Tab-separated table of C-alpha atoms in Angstrom:
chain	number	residue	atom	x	y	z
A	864	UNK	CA	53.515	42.261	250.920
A	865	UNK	CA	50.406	43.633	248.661
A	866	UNK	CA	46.815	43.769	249.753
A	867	UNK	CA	44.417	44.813	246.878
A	868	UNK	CA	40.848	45.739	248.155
A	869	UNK	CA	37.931	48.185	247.718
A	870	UNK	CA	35.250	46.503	250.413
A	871	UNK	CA	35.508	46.635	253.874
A	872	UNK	CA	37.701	43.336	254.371
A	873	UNK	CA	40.889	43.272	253.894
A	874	UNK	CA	42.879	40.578	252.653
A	875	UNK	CA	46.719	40.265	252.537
A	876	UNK	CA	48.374	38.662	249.603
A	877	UNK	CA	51.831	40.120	250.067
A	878	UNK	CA	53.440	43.594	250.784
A	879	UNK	CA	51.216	46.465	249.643
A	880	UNK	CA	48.009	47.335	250.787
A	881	UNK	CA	45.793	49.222	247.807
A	882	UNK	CA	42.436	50.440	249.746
A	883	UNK	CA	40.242	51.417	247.590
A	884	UNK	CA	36.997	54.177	247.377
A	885	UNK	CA	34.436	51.986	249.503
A	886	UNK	CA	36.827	50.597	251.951
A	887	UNK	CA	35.212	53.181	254.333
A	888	UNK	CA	31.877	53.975	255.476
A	889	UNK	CA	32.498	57.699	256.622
A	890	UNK	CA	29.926	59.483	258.514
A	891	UNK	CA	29.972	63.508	258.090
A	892	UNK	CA	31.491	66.343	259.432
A	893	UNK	CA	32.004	69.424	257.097
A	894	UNK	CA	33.045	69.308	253.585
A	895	UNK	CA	35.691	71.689	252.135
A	896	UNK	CA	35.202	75.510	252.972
A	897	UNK	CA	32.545	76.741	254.381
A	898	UNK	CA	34.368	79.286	256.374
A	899	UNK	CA	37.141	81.854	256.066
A	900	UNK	CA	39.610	83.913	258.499
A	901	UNK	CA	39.526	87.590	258.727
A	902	UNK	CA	42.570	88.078	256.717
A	903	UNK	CA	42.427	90.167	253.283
A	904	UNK	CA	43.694	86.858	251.193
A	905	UNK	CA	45.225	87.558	247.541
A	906	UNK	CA	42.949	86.908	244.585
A	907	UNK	CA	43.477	86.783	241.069
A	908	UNK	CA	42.172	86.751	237.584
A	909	UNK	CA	43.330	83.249	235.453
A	910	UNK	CA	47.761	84.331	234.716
A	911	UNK	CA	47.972	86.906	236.813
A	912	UNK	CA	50.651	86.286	239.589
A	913	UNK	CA	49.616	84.995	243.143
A	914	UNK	CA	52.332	84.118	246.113
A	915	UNK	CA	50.812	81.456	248.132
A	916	UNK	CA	52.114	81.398	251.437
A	917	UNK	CA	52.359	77.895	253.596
A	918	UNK	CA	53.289	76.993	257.362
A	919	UNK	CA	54.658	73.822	258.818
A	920	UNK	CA	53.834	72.105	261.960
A	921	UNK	CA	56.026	69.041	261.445
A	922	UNK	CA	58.296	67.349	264.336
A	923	UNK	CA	61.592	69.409	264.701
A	924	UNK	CA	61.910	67.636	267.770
A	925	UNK	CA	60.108	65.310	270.135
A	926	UNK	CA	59.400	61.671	270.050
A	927	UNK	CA	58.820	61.764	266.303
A	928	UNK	CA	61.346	63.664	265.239
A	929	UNK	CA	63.018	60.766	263.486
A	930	UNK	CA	59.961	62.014	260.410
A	931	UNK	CA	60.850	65.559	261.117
A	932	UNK	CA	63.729	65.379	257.877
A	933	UNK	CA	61.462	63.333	255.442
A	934	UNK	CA	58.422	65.438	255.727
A	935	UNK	CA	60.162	68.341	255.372
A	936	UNK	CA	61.684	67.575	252.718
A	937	UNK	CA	58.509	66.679	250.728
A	938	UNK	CA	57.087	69.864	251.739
A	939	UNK	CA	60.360	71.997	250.298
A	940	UNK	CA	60.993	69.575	247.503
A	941	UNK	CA	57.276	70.568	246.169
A	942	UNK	CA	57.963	74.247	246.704
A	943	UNK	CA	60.929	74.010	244.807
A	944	UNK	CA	58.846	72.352	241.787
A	945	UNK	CA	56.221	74.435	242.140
A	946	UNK	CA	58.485	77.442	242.230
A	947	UNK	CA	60.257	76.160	239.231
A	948	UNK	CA	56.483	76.765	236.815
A	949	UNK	CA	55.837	79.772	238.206
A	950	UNK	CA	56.891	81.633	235.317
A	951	UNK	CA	54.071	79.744	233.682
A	952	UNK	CA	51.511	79.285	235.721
A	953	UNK	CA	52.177	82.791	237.956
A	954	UNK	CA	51.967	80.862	241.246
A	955	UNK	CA	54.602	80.488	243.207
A	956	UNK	CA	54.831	79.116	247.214
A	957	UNK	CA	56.813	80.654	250.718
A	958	UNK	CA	56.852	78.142	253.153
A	959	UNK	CA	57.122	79.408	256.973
A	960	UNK	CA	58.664	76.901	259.036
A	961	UNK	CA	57.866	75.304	262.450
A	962	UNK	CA	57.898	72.725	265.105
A	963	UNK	CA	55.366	70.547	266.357
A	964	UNK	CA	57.484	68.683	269.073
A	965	UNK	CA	54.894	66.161	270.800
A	966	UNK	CA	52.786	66.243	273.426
A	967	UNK	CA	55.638	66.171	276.336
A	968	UNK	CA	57.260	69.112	275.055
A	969	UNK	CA	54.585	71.258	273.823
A	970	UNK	CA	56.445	72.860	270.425
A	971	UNK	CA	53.514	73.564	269.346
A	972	UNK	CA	52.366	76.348	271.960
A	973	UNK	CA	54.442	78.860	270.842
A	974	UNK	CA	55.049	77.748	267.154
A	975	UNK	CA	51.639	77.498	265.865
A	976	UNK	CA	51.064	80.786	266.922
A	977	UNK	CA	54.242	82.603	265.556
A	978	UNK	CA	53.226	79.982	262.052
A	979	UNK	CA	49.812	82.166	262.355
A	980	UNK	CA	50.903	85.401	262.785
A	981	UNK	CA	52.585	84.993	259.666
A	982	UNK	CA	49.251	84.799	257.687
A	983	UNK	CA	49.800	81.700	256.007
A	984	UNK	CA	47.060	80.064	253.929
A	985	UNK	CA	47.625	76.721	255.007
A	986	UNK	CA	49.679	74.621	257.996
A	987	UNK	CA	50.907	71.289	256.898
A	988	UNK	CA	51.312	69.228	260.200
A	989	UNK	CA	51.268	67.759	262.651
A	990	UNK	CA	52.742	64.471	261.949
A	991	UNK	CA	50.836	63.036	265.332
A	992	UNK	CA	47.318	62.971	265.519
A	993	UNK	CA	47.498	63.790	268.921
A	994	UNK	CA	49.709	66.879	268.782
A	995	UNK	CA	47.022	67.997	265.538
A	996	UNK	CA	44.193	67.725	268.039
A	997	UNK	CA	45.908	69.669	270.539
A	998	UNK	CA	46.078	73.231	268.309
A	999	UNK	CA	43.266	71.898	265.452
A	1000	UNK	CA	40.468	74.416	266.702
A	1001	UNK	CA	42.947	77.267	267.068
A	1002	UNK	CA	44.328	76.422	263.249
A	1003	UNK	CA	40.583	76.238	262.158
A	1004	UNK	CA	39.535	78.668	264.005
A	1005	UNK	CA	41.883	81.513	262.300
A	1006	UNK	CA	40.154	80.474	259.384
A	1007	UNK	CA	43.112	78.643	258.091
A	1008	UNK	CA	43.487	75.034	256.038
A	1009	UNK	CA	45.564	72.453	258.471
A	1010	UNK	CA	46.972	69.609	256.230
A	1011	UNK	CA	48.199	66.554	257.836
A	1012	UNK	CA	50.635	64.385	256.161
A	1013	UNK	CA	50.402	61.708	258.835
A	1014	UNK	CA	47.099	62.118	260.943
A	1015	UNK	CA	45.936	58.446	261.193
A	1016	UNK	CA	43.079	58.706	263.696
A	1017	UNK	CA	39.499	58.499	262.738
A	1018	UNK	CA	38.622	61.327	265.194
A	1019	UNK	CA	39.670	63.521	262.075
A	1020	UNK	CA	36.865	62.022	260.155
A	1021	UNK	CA	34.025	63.750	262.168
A	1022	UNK	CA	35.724	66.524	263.503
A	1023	UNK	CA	34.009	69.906	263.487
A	1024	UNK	CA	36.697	71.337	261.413
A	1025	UNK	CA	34.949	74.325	259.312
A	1026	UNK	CA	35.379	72.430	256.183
A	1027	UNK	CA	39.702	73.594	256.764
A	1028	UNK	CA	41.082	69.816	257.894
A	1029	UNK	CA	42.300	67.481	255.286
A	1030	UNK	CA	45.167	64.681	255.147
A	1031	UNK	CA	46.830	62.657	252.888
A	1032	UNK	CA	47.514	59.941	255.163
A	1033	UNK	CA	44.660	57.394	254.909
A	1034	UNK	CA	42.538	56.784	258.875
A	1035	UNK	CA	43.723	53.983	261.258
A	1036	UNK	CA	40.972	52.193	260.356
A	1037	UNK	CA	42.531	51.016	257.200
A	1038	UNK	CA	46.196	50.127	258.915
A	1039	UNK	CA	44.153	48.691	261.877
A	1040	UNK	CA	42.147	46.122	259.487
A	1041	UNK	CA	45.275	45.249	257.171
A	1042	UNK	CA	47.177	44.891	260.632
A	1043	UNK	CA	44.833	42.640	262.414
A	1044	UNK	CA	44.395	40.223	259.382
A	1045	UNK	CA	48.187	40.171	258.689
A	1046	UNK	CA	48.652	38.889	262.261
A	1047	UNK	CA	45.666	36.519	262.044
A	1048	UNK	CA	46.765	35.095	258.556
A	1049	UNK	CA	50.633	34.645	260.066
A	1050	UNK	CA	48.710	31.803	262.069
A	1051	UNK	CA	48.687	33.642	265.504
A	1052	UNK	CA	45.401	32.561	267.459
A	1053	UNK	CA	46.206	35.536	270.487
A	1054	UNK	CA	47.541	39.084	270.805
A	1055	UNK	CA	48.982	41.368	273.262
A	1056	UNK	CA	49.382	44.522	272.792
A	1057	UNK	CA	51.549	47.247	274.148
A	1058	UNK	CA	49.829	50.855	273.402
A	1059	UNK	CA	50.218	54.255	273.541
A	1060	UNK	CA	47.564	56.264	275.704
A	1061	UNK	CA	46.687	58.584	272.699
A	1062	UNK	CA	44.338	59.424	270.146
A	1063	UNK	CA	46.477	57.609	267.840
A	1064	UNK	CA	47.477	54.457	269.606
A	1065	UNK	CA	43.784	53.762	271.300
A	1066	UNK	CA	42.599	54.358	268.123
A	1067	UNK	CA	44.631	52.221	265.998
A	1068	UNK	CA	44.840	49.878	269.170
A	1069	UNK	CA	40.619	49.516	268.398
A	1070	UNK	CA	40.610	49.128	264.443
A	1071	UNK	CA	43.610	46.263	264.759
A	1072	UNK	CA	41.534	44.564	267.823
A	1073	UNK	CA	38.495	44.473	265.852
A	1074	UNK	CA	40.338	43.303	263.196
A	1075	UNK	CA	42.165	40.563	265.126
A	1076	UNK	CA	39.176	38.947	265.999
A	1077	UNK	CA	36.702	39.191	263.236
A	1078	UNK	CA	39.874	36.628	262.175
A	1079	UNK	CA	39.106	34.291	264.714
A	1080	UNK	CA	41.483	35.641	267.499
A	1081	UNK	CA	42.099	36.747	270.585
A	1082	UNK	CA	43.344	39.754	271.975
A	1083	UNK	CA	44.200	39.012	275.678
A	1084	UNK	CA	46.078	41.505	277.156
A	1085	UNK	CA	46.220	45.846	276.188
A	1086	UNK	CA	47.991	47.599	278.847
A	1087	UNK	CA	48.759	51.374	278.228
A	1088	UNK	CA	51.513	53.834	278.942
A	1089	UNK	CA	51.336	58.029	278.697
A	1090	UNK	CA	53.535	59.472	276.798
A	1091	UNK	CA	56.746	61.135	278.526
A	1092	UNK	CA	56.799	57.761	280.792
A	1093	UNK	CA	60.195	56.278	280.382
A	1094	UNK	CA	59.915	53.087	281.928
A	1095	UNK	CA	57.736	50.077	280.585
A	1096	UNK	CA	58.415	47.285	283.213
A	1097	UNK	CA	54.759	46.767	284.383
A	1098	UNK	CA	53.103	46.515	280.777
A	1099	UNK	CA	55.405	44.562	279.412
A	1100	UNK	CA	55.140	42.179	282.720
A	1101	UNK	CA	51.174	42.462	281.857
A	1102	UNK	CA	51.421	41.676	278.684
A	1103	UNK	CA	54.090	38.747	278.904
A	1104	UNK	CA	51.823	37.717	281.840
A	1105	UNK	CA	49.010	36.565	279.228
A	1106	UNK	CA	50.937	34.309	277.427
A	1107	UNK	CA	50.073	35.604	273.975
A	1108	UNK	CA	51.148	33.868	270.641
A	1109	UNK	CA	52.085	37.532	269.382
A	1110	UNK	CA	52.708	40.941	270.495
A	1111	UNK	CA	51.739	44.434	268.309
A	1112	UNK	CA	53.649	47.578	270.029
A	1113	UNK	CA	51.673	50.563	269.406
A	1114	UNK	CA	54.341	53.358	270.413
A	1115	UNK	CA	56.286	56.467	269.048
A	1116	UNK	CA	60.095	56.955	269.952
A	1117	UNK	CA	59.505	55.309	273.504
A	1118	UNK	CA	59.952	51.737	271.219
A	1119	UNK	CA	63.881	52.258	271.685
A	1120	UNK	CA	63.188	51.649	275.343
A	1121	UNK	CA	60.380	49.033	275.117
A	1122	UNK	CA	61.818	46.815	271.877
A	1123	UNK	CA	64.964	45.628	273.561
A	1124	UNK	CA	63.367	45.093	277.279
A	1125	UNK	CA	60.581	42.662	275.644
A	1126	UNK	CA	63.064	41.116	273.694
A	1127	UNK	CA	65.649	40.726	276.467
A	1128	UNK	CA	62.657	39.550	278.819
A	1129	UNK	CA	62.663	36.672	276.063
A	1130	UNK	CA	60.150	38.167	273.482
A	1131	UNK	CA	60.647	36.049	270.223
A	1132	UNK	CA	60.958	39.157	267.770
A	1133	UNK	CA	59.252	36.529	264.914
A	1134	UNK	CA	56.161	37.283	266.651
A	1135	UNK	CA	56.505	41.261	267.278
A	1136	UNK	CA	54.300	43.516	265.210
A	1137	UNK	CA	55.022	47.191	264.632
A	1138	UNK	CA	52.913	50.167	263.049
A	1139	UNK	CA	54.089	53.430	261.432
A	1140	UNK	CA	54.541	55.390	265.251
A	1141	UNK	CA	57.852	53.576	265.367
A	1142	UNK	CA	58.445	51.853	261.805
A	1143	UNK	CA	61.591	53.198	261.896
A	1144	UNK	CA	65.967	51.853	260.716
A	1145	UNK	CA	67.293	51.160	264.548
A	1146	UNK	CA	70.858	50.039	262.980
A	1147	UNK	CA	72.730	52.929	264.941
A	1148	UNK	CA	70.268	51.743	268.467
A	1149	UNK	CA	70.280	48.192	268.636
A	1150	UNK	CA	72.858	45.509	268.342
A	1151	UNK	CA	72.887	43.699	265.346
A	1152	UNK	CA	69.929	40.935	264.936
A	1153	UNK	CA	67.806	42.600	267.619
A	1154	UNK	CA	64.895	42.939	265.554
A	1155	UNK	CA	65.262	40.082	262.893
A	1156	UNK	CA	62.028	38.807	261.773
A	1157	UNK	CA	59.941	41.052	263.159
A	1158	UNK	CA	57.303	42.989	261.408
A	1159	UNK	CA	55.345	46.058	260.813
A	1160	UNK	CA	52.525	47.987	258.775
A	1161	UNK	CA	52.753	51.842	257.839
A	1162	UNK	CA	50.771	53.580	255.308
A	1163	UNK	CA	52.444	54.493	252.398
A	1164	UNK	CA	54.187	53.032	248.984
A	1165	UNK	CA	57.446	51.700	249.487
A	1166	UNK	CA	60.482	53.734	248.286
A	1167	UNK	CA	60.565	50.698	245.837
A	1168	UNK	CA	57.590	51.627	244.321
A	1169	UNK	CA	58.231	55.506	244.078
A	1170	UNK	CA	61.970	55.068	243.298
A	1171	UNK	CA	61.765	58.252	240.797
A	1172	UNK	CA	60.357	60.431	243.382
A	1173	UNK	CA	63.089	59.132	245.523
A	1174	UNK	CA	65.837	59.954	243.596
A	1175	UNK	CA	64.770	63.443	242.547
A	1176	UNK	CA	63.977	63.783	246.641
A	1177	UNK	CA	67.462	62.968	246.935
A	1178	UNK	CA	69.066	65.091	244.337
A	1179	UNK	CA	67.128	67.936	245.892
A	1180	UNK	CA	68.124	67.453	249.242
A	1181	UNK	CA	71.881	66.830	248.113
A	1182	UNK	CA	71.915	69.777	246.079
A	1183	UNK	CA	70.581	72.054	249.213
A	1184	UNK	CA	73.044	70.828	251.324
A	1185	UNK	CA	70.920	69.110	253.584
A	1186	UNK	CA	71.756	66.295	255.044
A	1187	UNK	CA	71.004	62.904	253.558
A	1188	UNK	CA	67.860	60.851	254.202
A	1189	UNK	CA	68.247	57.802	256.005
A	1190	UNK	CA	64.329	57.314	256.355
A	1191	UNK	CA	61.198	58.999	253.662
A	1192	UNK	CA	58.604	57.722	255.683
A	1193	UNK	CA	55.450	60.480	255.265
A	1194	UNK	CA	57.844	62.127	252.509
A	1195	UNK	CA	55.372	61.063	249.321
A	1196	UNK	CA	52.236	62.457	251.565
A	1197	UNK	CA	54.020	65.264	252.385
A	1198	UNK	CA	55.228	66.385	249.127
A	1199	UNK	CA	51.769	65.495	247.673
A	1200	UNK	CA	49.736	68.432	250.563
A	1201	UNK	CA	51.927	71.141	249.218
A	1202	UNK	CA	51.233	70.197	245.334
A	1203	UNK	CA	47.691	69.781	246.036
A	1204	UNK	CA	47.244	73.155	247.949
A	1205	UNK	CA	48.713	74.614	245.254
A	1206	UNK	CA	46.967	73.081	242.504
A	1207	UNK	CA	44.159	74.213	244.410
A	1208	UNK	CA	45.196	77.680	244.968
A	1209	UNK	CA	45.491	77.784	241.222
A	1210	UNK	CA	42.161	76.596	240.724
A	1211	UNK	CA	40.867	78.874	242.838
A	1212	UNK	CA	42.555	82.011	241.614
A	1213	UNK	CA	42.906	82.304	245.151
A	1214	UNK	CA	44.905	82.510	248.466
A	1215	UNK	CA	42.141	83.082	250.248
A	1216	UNK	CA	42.284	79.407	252.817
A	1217	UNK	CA	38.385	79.312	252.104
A	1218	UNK	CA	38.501	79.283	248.462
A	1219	UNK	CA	41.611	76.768	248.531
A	1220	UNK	CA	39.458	74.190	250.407
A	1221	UNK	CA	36.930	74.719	247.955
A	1222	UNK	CA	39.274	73.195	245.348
A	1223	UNK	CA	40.910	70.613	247.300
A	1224	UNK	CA	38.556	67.936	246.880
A	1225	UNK	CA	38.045	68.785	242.989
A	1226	UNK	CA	41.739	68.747	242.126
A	1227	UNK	CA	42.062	65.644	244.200
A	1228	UNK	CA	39.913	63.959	242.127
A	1229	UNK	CA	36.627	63.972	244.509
A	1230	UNK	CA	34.224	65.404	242.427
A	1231	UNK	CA	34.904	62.501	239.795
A	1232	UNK	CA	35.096	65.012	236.704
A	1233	UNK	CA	38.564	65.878	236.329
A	1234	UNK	CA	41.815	64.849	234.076
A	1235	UNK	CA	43.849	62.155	235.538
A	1236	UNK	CA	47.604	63.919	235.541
A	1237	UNK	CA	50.483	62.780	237.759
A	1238	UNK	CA	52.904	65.887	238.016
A	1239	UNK	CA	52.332	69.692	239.153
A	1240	UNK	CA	53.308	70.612	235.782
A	1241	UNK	CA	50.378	68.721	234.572
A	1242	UNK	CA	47.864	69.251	236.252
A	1243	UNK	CA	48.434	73.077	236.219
A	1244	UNK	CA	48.741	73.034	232.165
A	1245	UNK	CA	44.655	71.505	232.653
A	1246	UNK	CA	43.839	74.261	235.140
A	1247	UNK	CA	45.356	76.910	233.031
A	1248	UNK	CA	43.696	75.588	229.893
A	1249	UNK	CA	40.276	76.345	231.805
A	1250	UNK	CA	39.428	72.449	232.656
A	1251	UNK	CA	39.672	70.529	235.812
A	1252	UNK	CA	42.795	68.311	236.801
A	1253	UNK	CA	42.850	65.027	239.120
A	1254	UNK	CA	46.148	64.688	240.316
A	1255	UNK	CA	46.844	61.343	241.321
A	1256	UNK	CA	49.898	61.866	244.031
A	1257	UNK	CA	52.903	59.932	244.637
A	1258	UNK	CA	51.685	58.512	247.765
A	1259	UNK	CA	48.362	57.647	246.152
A	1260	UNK	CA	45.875	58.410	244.149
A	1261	UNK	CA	44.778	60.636	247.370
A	1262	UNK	CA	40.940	61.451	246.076
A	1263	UNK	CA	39.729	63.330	249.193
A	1264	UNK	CA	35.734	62.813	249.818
A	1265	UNK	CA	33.747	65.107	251.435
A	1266	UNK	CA	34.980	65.010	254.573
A	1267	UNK	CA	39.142	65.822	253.540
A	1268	UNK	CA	40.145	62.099	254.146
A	1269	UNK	CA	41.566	60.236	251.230
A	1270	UNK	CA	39.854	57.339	249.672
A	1271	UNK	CA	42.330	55.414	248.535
A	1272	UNK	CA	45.993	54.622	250.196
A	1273	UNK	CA	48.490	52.160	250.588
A	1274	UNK	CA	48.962	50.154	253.354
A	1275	UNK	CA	52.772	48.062	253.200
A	1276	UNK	CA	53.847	45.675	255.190
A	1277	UNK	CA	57.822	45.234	256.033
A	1278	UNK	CA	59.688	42.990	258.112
A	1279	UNK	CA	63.402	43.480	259.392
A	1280	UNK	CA	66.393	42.131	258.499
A	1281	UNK	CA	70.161	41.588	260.782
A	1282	UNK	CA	70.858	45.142	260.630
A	1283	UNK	CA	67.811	45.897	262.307
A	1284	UNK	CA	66.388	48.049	258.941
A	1285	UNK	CA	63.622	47.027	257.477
A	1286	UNK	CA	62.676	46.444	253.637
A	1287	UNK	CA	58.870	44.996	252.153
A	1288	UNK	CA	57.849	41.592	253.672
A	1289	UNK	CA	58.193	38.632	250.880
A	1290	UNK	CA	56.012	36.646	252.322
């Protein structure tokens, strides 16, 4: 289902959501760069050689670990292409690995730290806004880029971040509004909601409420639940309680737990809304038909719509004798943070995490004055020839502003089918 829009309504016309520059009114925290670690970083004149070095803060384990294998993948997918020009363009990328676990766990405590000591330039992660908020300062504070391929809440937006925060996912607000409207437009005049008590599901919680009822509707019950919590009885008593014409479930992994108790307590799953925390192919955890007709938003293009990047993701993963994806969700945003810090890096002549961020926003296409180009190869011919590149990404266009969000994303909506996977919503 597409949604095409660049003011500050959204309006659904059928599986894609396409938010455009002005969709946003973002207020300010730093722009790109204004400070830099202590670290001697590596510099270099235009072709000489310079080994950028990257760190990962993605979920290994935890209740989002189910993104863990697509997001990694992006990220070592790009090194590889990257890796595979460096004979032309003299860059080439090392890529530290680590786990962010969640918030129950605590990966992060002693990963982020051994990531650091490592002296990368950059840490892509975490995939939950609320695990990123938890070791953001400490990332930031080392003088070091942290590049989110999933953050979603708008806390990032004004964050006092040194100029060193930026994301390729596009803010909650934009899922929120698509969400809310989708809902009202199915014909649903109420909402419950069942949320997780995070940055992340508050926030997104807010931005589909507001949503909701600028539409006209209702939302009538919101109870909450902290993560680690493994029973959902009481909210989804509360929320059953109100009678609502539709329920959204704002949740991580804990959804394997709360989909099948709402539905057994006679939840109609026509009228159960999902969001990208648990957007997720439950064919090996539910019996068949569990989920069948109910829907969900994530940002994002469909694999439909990136089917090349897909099957070179594939052939990549195949060929290191990974596993097989069963999910890419975050994969296209992923993959697209380690081209752009590179691109950047390149720009720069630089490792140094200051003069990266510097770049970012130019080779994203922010400063409005580069060459549109859609592959690493590309854009780093246009750098090397002296001018400026705009890479426009597989997830999106990306075009950070000044503030490291992106300014244009995709928002898709999918519904599920008998095997409980799901596939774009038809409408």
């Amino acid at each position: 289902m597409s949604v095409f829009t660049r003011s500050r309504k959204s309006t659904v016309l059928g599986g894609l959501a396409l938010i455009g520059a002005s969709a946003l009114v973002l207020a300010g925290c730093t722009g790109g760069g204004d400070a830099g670690g202590d670290e001697p970083a590596e510099s270099a004149a235009p072709g000489e050689e310079l080994s950028l070095k990257i760190g990962t803060a993605l979920p290994q384990t935890g209740n989002l670990a189910f993104l863990g294998p697509p997001e990694e993948a992006g990220v070592a997918y790009a090194q590889s292409v990257i890796n595979d020009y460096a004979e032309t363009t003299g860059l080439d990328v090392d890529v530290v690995w680590g786990d962010s676990g969640d918030l129950d766990n605590k990966a992060y405590e002693t990963e982020v730290p051994r990531v650091l000591a490592e002296d990368v330039s950059a840490i892509i992660g975490a995939a939950s806004s609320g695990v990123s908020l938890q070791f953001i300062d400490q990332v930031v504070g080392e003088g070091v880029i942290q590049f989110s391929p999933a953050n979603t809440s708008d806390q990032f937006t004004t964050y006092e971040d040194n100029g060193l925060y930026f994301r390729t996912a596009p803010s909650d607000v934009l899922q929120g509004e698509v969400h809310g409207n989708f809902v009202a437009e199915e014909g649903h005049q109420t909402l419950g909601m069942i949320v997780l008590n995070d940055a992340y599901g508050t926030g997104l919680a807010k931005y589909i409420q507001e949503a909701f009822e600028a539409a006209g509707g209702e939302v009538v019950a919101q109870p909450t639940y902290n993560q680690g919590d493994t029973s959902f009885d009481a909210q989804i008593s509360e929320v059953l309680a109100a009678d609502p014409d539709a329920i959204t479930v704002i949740s991580f992994d804990e959804a394997k737990t709360i989909l099948p108790a709402l539905i057994g307590a006679g939840w109609d799953p026509n009228n159960l809304y999902l969001v990208d925390g648990n957007m997720a192919s439950y064919e090996a955890d539910f019996p068949a038909g569990l989920l069948e007709g109910a829907k969900g938003t994530y940002p994002g293009p469909t694999p439909q719509q990136v089917q090349d990047f897909i099957d070179g993701l594939d052939a990549f993963v195949e060929e290191s004798g990974d596993a097989a994806l069963t999910d890419y969700t975050y994969a296209p945003e992923s993959y697209d943070a380690t081209i752009l810090l590179a691109l950047a890096a390149l720009a720069a002549q630089s490792t140094d995490p200051a003069d990266i961020a510097d770049k970012l926003i130019e080779v994203s296409g922010g400063s409005g004055d580069g060459e549109k180009c859609e592959t690493y190869e590309a854009c780093a011919d246009i750098i090397l020839a002296g001018n400026v590149a705009d890479y426009d990404g597989v997830s999106s266009p990306v075009t950070f502003n000044e503030v490291g969000d992106p300014t244009e994303g995709f928002i898709n909506i999918y519904q599920y089918g008998a095997d409980n996977t799901f596939a774009p919503y038809e409408g």
